[in-house]
Amino acid sequence: MEYFLNEQQKAIKRLARTIAEEKILPVRAELDEREEFPWAIMKDLADADMFGVFIPEEYGGVGEGCLALCLVVEELSRVCSSIAISFAASALGSLPLIMYGTEEQKRKYLSDIVCGKRLAAFALTESTAGSDAGAIKTTANQVEGGYILNGTKQFITNGGEAEIYTVIALTNKGKGTRGASAFLVEKDTPGFSFGRKEKKMGIRASSTRELVFEDCLVPEENMIGRGGMGFIMTMIVLDCSRPGIGAQAVGLAQGALEAAVDYAQQRIQFEHPIISIQAVQHMLADMDIQLEAARLMVYAAARTIDSGARNFTEESAMAKVFASDMAMRVTTDAVQIFGGVGYMRDYPVEKMMRDAKITQIYEGTNQVLRNVIASELRKRNAMRE
Ligand code: CAA
């Protein structure tokens, strides 16, 4: 399949694959078992300038945008999506800054993010505000010189490991989604601490943690964008980042498919490799078809974003939903093709199936995203009437 990648994009993809195979493959099972954050790999990615692929050139990045980010996430996920999401979550944490930050904020914070010196994270979700993101309760009350943050964020990817956090909090409680604002909060800020570290089904080498704000003073100049625009900025940022979750799902499924084909060629039953059985061939063919369709949707959504299009809510949500549902099916079928041994931790498909589940849940559950897609359909229909 020709993906029409330019030379730069092809080089980025190749480099990400090399890092994944040389550095990640030997340690992925151990990091998963120990639930250990992949700091050494983050360093390898930093040394290879991977943290800058999507960051504009004027801030030290490569400036290749969303598609390049997706290519890196895909290649890392082909080997380990838990390490890939630690990388991708830093990109999500820095997107509000890139898209809405002041020149001064960008110069101050992107210089450390672009070289991988400091990781970023994005903090929206709370215990009572998951799919209903507008129901956040964390407050940011204006005082002289800044804002006092109070509240607890839940399930924050890179929580505790990142040093720069984009935090969404209410600056005007009575105004609903129009009362939220975005803030940059640094790790060592007094009043900012970390709570429970989650024990997860999959992506176990990534950190998922609570952020606790208790009378945490954030300087005025750390507000990102205009006050009251935090929710809308969040929606647009998530529209930009969801193809990255699609890419995670595509990479994960690619790894599972390759493992399943290898195994089906080696495994002898009834005196023949099981790949000679038509039932197995059809499973593999369906996995391949679905995977390729998802990859094309993810690349198309990323290219739409990079083209400067104004609205890509639907393309982005469709790519994330389709790819993550596909990854759940493909990894489950890969375990099925492995049979009994596929269920054991000695083989990689067991981990891939566990890792796939979260792609249907985070950055918008697939149910909420279907609502979003339906709402876009209704808007388009209303415009035709
Ligand atoms: N682009 C621009 N503006 C948008 C928008 C978009 N995609 N979506 C909504 N808006 C605007 C609306 O136009 C509206 O603006 P006005 O104030 O001018 O009317 C405003 O935002 C509020 O919109 P809604 O009334 O539609 O808001 P809602 O409260 O009904 O919620 C929702 C809508 C889509 C369900 C939203 O709550 C949502 O996206 N939920 C999913 C949350 C999510 O994705 N969380 C992911 C957390 S991050 C994460 O998971 C990262 C990780 O760990 C790796």
PDB file of C-alpha atoms in Angstrom, residues 17 38-39 41 70 91-92 122 133 159 201 203 207 216 236-237 338 342 357 365:
ATOM      1  CA  ARG A  17      10.699   1.256  14.315  1.00  0.00           C
ATOM      2  CA  PRO A  38      10.000   3.497  30.913  1.00  0.00           C
ATOM      3  CA  TRP A  39      12.454   6.291  31.725  1.00  0.00           C
ATOM      4  CA  ILE A  41      13.240   4.501  26.675  1.00  0.00           C
ATOM      5  CA  CYS A  70       0.919   9.257  14.582  1.00  0.00           C
ATOM      6  CA  ALA A  91       2.359  15.407  23.177  1.00  0.00           C
ATOM      7  CA  LEU A  92      -1.256  15.788  24.385  1.00  0.00           C
ATOM      8  CA  PHE A 122      -2.998  16.740  30.287  1.00  0.00           C
ATOM      9  CA  ALA A 133     -16.089  16.490  30.901  1.00  0.00           C
ATOM     10  CA  GLY A 159       0.888  11.692  36.403  1.00  0.00           C
ATOM     11  CA  MET A 201      -5.281  -4.206  33.312  1.00  0.00           C
ATOM     12  CA  ILE A 203      -0.550  -0.324  29.512  1.00  0.00           C
ATOM     13  CA  SER A 207       1.810   5.961  34.882  1.00  0.00           C
ATOM     14  CA  CYS A 216      -2.059  25.709  44.890  1.00  0.00           C
ATOM     15  CA  ILE A 236     -10.362  21.164  19.899  1.00  0.00           C
ATOM     16  CA  VAL A 237      -7.164  19.759  21.453  1.00  0.00           C
ATOM     17  CA  PHE A 338      -2.292 -18.817  19.426  1.00  0.00           C
ATOM     18  CA  GLY A 342      -1.845 -17.184  23.622  1.00  0.00           C
ATOM     19  CA  LYS A 357      -8.930  -2.346  25.791  1.00  0.00           C
ATOM     20  CA  THR A 365     -15.134   6.457  25.135  1.00  0.00           C
TER      21      THR A 365
END
